[in-house]
Coordinates of C-alpha atoms in Angstrom, one line a residue:
A1 CA 133.9 29.8 97.0
R2 CA 131.0 29.8 94.5
S3 CA 128.6 29.6 97.5
S4 CA 130.3 32.6 99.1
D5 CA 130.3 34.6 95.8
S6 CA 126.5 33.9 95.4
K7 CA 125.7 35.1 98.8
G8 CA 127.8 38.1 98.3
R9 CA 125.8 39.0 95.0
Q10 CA 122.5 38.5 96.8
F11 CA 123.6 40.8 99.6
L12 CA 124.6 43.4 97.1
R13 CA 121.2 43.1 95.3
Q14 CA 119.4 43.3 98.6
M15 CA 121.3 46.5 99.5
T16 CA 120.6 47.9 96.0
F17 CA 117.0 47.2 96.4
N18 CA 116.8 48.7 99.8
R19 CA 118.6 51.9 98.6
H20 CA 115.9 52.3 95.8
I21 CA 113.1 51.6 98.3
F22 CA 114.8 54.4 100.5
V23 CA 115.0 57.0 97.7
V24 CA 111.4 56.2 96.7
L25 CA 110.3 56.6 100.3
Q26 CA 112.3 59.8 100.7
T27 CA 111.1 61.4 97.5
A28 CA 107.4 60.7 98.6
L29 CA 108.0 62.0 101.9
I30 CA 109.5 65.3 100.3
F31 CA 106.4 65.5 98.0
L32 CA 104.0 65.0 100.9
V33 CA 105.7 67.6 103.1
Y34 CA 105.8 70.1 100.1
G35 CA 102.2 69.3 99.2
G36 CA 101.2 69.9 102.9
Y37 CA 103.2 73.3 102.8
L38 CA 101.2 74.4 99.7
M39 CA 98.0 73.4 101.0
V40 CA 98.6 75.4 104.2
R41 CA 100.0 78.3 102.1
N42 CA 96.9 78.2 99.8
N43 CA 94.5 78.2 102.8
E44 CA 96.3 81.2 104.3
E45 CA 96.3 83.1 101.1
K46 CA 92.5 82.4 100.8
A47 CA 91.9 83.4 104.3
Y48 CA 94.0 86.7 103.8
Y49 CA 92.0 87.6 100.7
S50 CA 88.6 86.6 102.1
S51 CA 89.3 88.7 105.1
H52 CA 90.4 91.6 103.2
A53 CA 87.5 91.3 100.8
T54 CA 85.1 91.2 103.6
M55 CA 86.9 94.4 105.1
L56 CA 86.5 96.3 101.8
A57 CA 82.7 95.0 101.4
E58 CA 82.0 96.3 105.0
A59 CA 83.7 99.5 104.3
A60 CA 82.2 100.2 100.9
A61 CA 79.6 102.9 101.1
P62 CA 76.5 103.2 98.7
S63 CA 76.8 107.0 98.7
S64 CA 77.9 108.6 95.7
A65 CA 80.2 111.9 95.3
F66 CA 77.1 113.6 93.8
S67 CA 75.0 113.1 96.9
V68 CA 77.9 114.1 99.3
T69 CA 78.4 117.3 97.4
Q70 CA 74.8 118.1 97.0
A71 CA 74.4 117.7 100.8
H72 CA 77.6 119.5 101.5
K73 CA 78.9 116.8 103.7
P74 CA 82.5 116.6 104.6
H75 CA 84.7 114.0 103.1
L76 CA 88.2 112.6 102.2
V77 CA 89.7 112.6 98.8
Y78 CA 91.9 109.6 97.7
G79 CA 95.3 111.0 96.5
T80 CA 97.2 109.1 93.7
A81 CA 100.8 110.5 93.8
W82 CA 103.7 108.3 93.7
K83 CA 102.0 105.0 93.1
E84 CA 103.6 104.3 89.7
E85 CA 102.6 101.1 88.1
K86 CA 100.4 100.1 91.1
T87 CA 98.0 103.1 90.7
S88 CA 95.3 101.2 89.0
E89 CA 95.4 98.5 91.8
Y90 CA 95.4 101.0 94.6
V91 CA 92.7 103.1 93.0
S92 CA 90.4 100.2 92.6
Q93 CA 91.0 99.1 96.2
A94 CA 90.1 102.7 97.3
V95 CA 87.0 102.7 95.4
H96 CA 86.0 99.2 96.8
A97 CA 86.7 100.5 100.2
G98 CA 84.2 103.5 99.8
F99 CA 86.3 106.5 98.3
R100 CA 84.4 108.4 95.7
F101 CA 86.6 111.5 95.5
I102 CA 89.9 110.9 93.5
D103 CA 92.8 113.4 92.8
T104 CA 95.4 113.0 90.4
A105 CA 97.5 115.1 87.9
C106 CA 98.5 115.2 84.2
Q107 CA 102.2 115.0 85.5
P108 CA 104.0 111.6 84.6
R109 CA 106.8 112.6 86.8
H110 CA 104.8 111.9 89.9
Y111 CA 101.4 110.5 88.7
N112 CA 100.1 107.6 86.6
E113 CA 96.9 109.4 85.5
A114 CA 96.0 106.5 83.1
G115 CA 96.3 104.1 85.9
V116 CA 93.9 106.1 87.9
G117 CA 91.5 105.9 84.9
N118 CA 91.8 102.2 84.7
G119 CA 91.4 101.8 88.4
W120 CA 88.2 103.8 88.9
T121 CA 86.5 102.4 85.7
A122 CA 87.4 98.9 86.7
A123 CA 86.0 99.3 90.3
A124 CA 82.9 101.1 89.0
Q125 CA 82.1 98.2 86.7
E126 CA 82.6 95.7 89.5
L127 CA 80.4 97.7 92.0
G128 CA 77.8 98.9 89.5
L129 CA 78.6 102.5 89.9
S130 CA 78.4 105.3 87.2
R131 CA 80.4 108.2 86.3
E132 CA 78.1 110.6 88.4
D133 CA 79.0 108.5 91.5
F134 CA 82.6 109.9 91.3
F135 CA 84.4 113.2 91.7
L136 CA 87.4 113.3 89.5
Q137 CA 90.0 116.0 90.0
T138 CA 93.3 116.3 88.2
K139 CA 95.8 119.0 87.6
F140 CA 97.4 121.0 84.8
T141 CA 101.1 121.0 85.7
P142 CA 103.2 123.9 84.4
I143 CA 106.3 122.9 82.5
G144 CA 108.5 123.7 85.6
G145 CA 106.8 120.7 87.4
Q146 CA 107.2 118.3 84.6
D147 CA 109.9 115.6 83.6
P148 CA 111.6 117.2 80.6
N149 CA 111.7 113.7 79.1
N150 CA 108.0 113.0 79.5
V151 CA 105.8 116.0 79.1
P152 CA 102.2 115.5 78.2
Y153 CA 102.2 118.5 75.9
D154 CA 104.5 120.4 73.6
P155 CA 106.6 122.7 76.0
E156 CA 107.3 125.0 73.0
D157 CA 103.7 125.8 72.4
P158 CA 102.0 128.9 74.1
I159 CA 100.7 128.4 77.5
P160 CA 97.0 128.3 76.4
V161 CA 97.8 125.5 73.9
Q162 CA 99.7 123.6 76.6
V163 CA 96.7 124.0 78.9
S164 CA 94.1 122.6 76.3
D165 CA 96.5 119.7 75.3
S166 CA 96.9 118.6 78.9
L167 CA 93.1 118.7 79.3
R168 CA 92.8 116.5 76.3
V169 CA 95.3 114.0 77.7
S170 CA 93.6 113.9 81.0
L171 CA 90.0 113.3 79.7
K172 CA 91.6 110.4 77.7
N173 CA 93.6 109.0 80.6
L174 CA 90.5 109.2 82.8
H175 CA 88.1 107.7 80.5
T176 CA 85.7 110.6 81.0
T177 CA 84.1 113.5 79.1
Y178 CA 84.3 115.9 81.9
L179 CA 86.1 116.8 85.0
D180 CA 84.5 117.5 88.3
S181 CA 87.6 119.6 89.2
W182 CA 90.6 121.1 87.5
V183 CA 93.4 122.3 89.4
M184 CA 96.5 124.5 88.5
H185 CA 99.3 122.6 90.0
S186 CA 101.4 125.5 91.1
P187 CA 101.4 129.2 90.0
Y188 CA 104.0 130.4 87.5
D189 CA 106.8 132.7 88.6
D190 CA 105.4 135.4 86.4
P191 CA 101.8 136.4 87.3
A192 CA 101.1 137.0 83.5
D193 CA 101.9 133.3 82.8
T194 CA 99.5 132.2 85.7
M195 CA 96.7 134.3 84.3
A196 CA 97.2 133.1 80.7
A197 CA 96.9 129.6 82.1
W198 CA 93.9 130.3 84.3
R199 CA 92.1 132.2 81.4
A200 CA 92.7 129.0 79.3
M201 CA 91.4 126.8 82.1
E202 CA 88.2 129.0 82.4
Q203 CA 87.6 128.4 78.8
A204 CA 86.9 124.7 79.8
V205 CA 84.4 125.7 82.4
D206 CA 82.6 127.9 79.9
N207 CA 82.3 125.0 77.4
G208 CA 81.1 122.6 80.1
T209 CA 84.0 120.2 80.0
V210 CA 85.2 121.3 83.6
R211 CA 82.7 122.1 86.5
Q212 CA 85.2 123.9 88.7
L213 CA 88.7 125.3 89.0
G214 CA 91.3 125.3 91.7
I215 CA 94.9 126.0 92.4
S216 CA 97.7 124.0 94.4
N217 CA 100.9 124.9 96.1
C218 CA 100.0 128.4 96.5
Y219 CA 101.2 129.6 99.9
D220 CA 101.3 133.4 99.3
Y221 CA 98.2 134.9 100.7
E222 CA 98.3 138.0 98.3
Q223 CA 99.0 135.9 95.3
F224 CA 95.8 133.8 96.0
K225 CA 93.7 136.7 96.8
W226 CA 94.9 138.4 93.4
L227 CA 93.9 135.4 91.5
F228 CA 90.6 135.2 93.2
E229 CA 89.8 138.7 92.5
A230 CA 91.0 138.7 88.9
A231 CA 89.2 135.5 88.0
K232 CA 86.2 135.1 86.1
H233 CA 85.6 131.6 87.5
K234 CA 86.8 131.8 91.0
P235 CA 88.9 129.1 92.4
K236 CA 86.9 126.6 94.3
V237 CA 89.8 124.6 95.6
L238 CA 93.2 125.5 97.2
Q239 CA 95.2 122.3 97.7
N240 CA 98.2 122.9 99.9
R241 CA 100.5 121.0 102.6
L242 CA 98.9 121.6 105.9
Y243 CA 102.2 121.8 108.1
A244 CA 104.2 123.9 110.5
D245 CA 106.5 125.2 107.9
T246 CA 103.8 127.5 106.7
N247 CA 102.2 127.9 110.1
F248 CA 99.3 125.9 108.7
D249 CA 98.3 128.7 106.2
P250 CA 96.2 130.8 108.8
E251 CA 95.6 133.7 106.5
L252 CA 94.8 131.5 103.3
R253 CA 92.5 129.2 105.5
A254 CA 90.7 132.2 106.9
F255 CA 90.1 133.4 103.2
C256 CA 88.9 130.1 102.1
K257 CA 86.5 129.8 105.0
E258 CA 85.1 133.2 104.2
H259 CA 84.7 132.7 100.5
G260 CA 83.4 129.2 100.6
I261 CA 86.7 127.7 99.1
K262 CA 87.5 124.2 100.0
Y263 CA 91.1 124.0 101.5
Q264 CA 92.4 120.5 100.5
S265 CA 95.2 119.4 102.6
F266 CA 97.8 116.9 101.4
W267 CA 100.8 115.3 103.2
T268 CA 98.5 115.7 106.0
L269 CA 99.7 112.7 108.1
T270 CA 103.3 112.6 107.1
A271 CA 103.8 116.3 107.8
N272 CA 102.4 115.9 111.3
R273 CA 103.7 112.6 112.2
H274 CA 105.6 113.7 115.2
A275 CA 102.5 115.3 116.9
L276 CA 100.2 112.2 115.9
A277 CA 102.9 110.0 117.8
R278 CA 102.4 111.6 121.1
E279 CA 100.8 109.7 123.9
S280 CA 98.2 112.3 124.6
V281 CA 96.9 112.3 121.1
R282 CA 96.8 108.3 121.1
Q283 CA 94.7 108.4 124.2
W284 CA 92.3 111.1 122.9
A285 CA 91.9 109.2 119.6
Q286 CA 91.4 105.7 121.4
A287 CA 88.7 107.2 123.6
K288 CA 86.8 108.0 120.4
G289 CA 87.6 104.5 118.8
L290 CA 90.2 106.0 116.4
T291 CA 93.8 105.8 115.6
P292 CA 95.7 109.1 115.7
Q293 CA 95.6 109.4 111.9
T294 CA 91.9 109.0 111.8
Y295 CA 91.6 111.4 114.6
M296 CA 93.5 113.9 112.6
F297 CA 91.0 113.4 109.6
A298 CA 88.1 113.8 112.0
F299 CA 89.5 117.1 113.4
L300 CA 89.9 118.5 109.8
M301 CA 86.6 117.4 108.6
T302 CA 84.9 118.7 111.7
L303 CA 86.1 122.3 110.8
G304 CA 84.0 122.0 107.8
Y305 CA 86.0 123.9 105.3
I306 CA 89.2 121.6 105.1
T307 CA 89.0 118.4 103.0
P308 CA 92.0 116.0 103.7
L309 CA 93.7 113.9 101.1
S310 CA 94.4 110.3 101.9
G311 CA 97.0 108.5 99.8
T312 CA 97.3 105.3 101.9
T313 CA 98.1 101.9 100.1
S314 CA 97.0 99.9 103.0
I315 CA 93.6 98.2 102.6
Q316 CA 93.3 98.4 106.4
H317 CA 93.9 102.0 106.6
M318 CA 91.5 102.6 103.5
A319 CA 88.8 101.0 105.5
Q320 CA 89.5 103.0 108.6
D321 CA 89.5 106.2 106.7
V322 CA 86.2 105.5 105.1
A323 CA 84.8 104.5 108.3
V324 CA 85.7 107.7 110.2
M325 CA 84.4 109.7 107.1
E326 CA 81.1 108.0 107.3
R327 CA 80.7 108.5 110.9
V328 CA 81.4 112.2 110.5
Q329 CA 78.9 112.3 107.6
N330 CA 76.3 110.6 109.8
G331 CA 76.7 113.5 112.4
E332 CA 78.8 111.9 115.1
S333 CA 80.9 114.2 117.0
F334 CA 84.3 113.5 117.9
F335 CA 85.2 117.0 119.6
D336 CA 82.4 117.4 122.0
T337 CA 83.5 121.2 122.9
E338 CA 85.3 124.0 121.2
E339 CA 88.2 123.4 123.8
E340 CA 88.8 119.9 122.5
L341 CA 89.4 121.3 119.0
K342 CA 91.6 124.0 120.4
R343 CA 93.4 121.3 122.5
F344 CA 94.3 119.2 119.5
A345 CA 95.3 122.4 117.5
R346 CA 97.7 123.3 120.2
E347 CA 99.2 119.8 120.1
L348 CA 99.7 120.0 116.3
G349 CA 101.2 123.5 116.7
M350 CA 98.3 125.4 115.1
D351 CA 97.2 128.8 116.3
E352 CA 93.9 127.8 118.0
T353 CA 92.5 131.2 117.2
S354 CA 92.7 130.3 113.5
L355 CA 90.4 127.4 113.4

């Protein structure tokens, strides 16, 4: 009986030992598999960031905004609306990709202006660029366009004071002592208020803090013409949506073209996404080595007086946008005849006679 008990105890000890060995081996196997997973994931992440860093490096252009404007070359503007806490990251990526013209607004409701300032300065330091290499444009937003709980000036102050306070905030946010372009975000309902704000903005041009003025969201031809004629410092920019709802602003675009005013188009791709999705457009773009979206940008830059905004958050699309911009700047033609321009205009729904 004792011999039988001894053998039973030995068997139990052996089983316990075997279980321990099994647990140890199982744990080791788990660590090996997990370690392998982490190694593969780390390598994939390194490859991802390496490929995207290469893409940005290849896209980045040595040209500065100053040289582009002096040579009157067409270009794209990087738009920064609705990017919230990632604004700085996206702006930095855009600069690394080759964007040098940046648009924002002193309107916390839709823009993170301070994020724009942090983004462009960080990228400039990394790339060895100076302030003169950039074109910084921001906006004074009237009280009607502001979040009542987050206004960058005292809404009880007179309009000229609101304007000057907004400018002070913008300069601080953007880490700059001057603006290349300052845009009234929209006209007021009362023309007298519009002119009061414009006169205050003109003072900033007079003292050298601002180099040019413009206006946005102005779709009334007579209103824009009135402002142009009444202004001491004429608007150099009209920034509007370019879409079918306004028939693509034919009168306003003609006025801009006649008077050397840059028509900046925003919401350009989104508002025309249905036309850009058509098979005919895809084929025309593909024949030129473009996507339908970059084909649209090439079309507008080819017209000469329209400057599109690109608000993409995709590194790949940033690189594509900069690539088509540089090809246009280098003289490449994507529309060999006037008929090709008109053909695409018709596809968009634009009046081909208004080009």
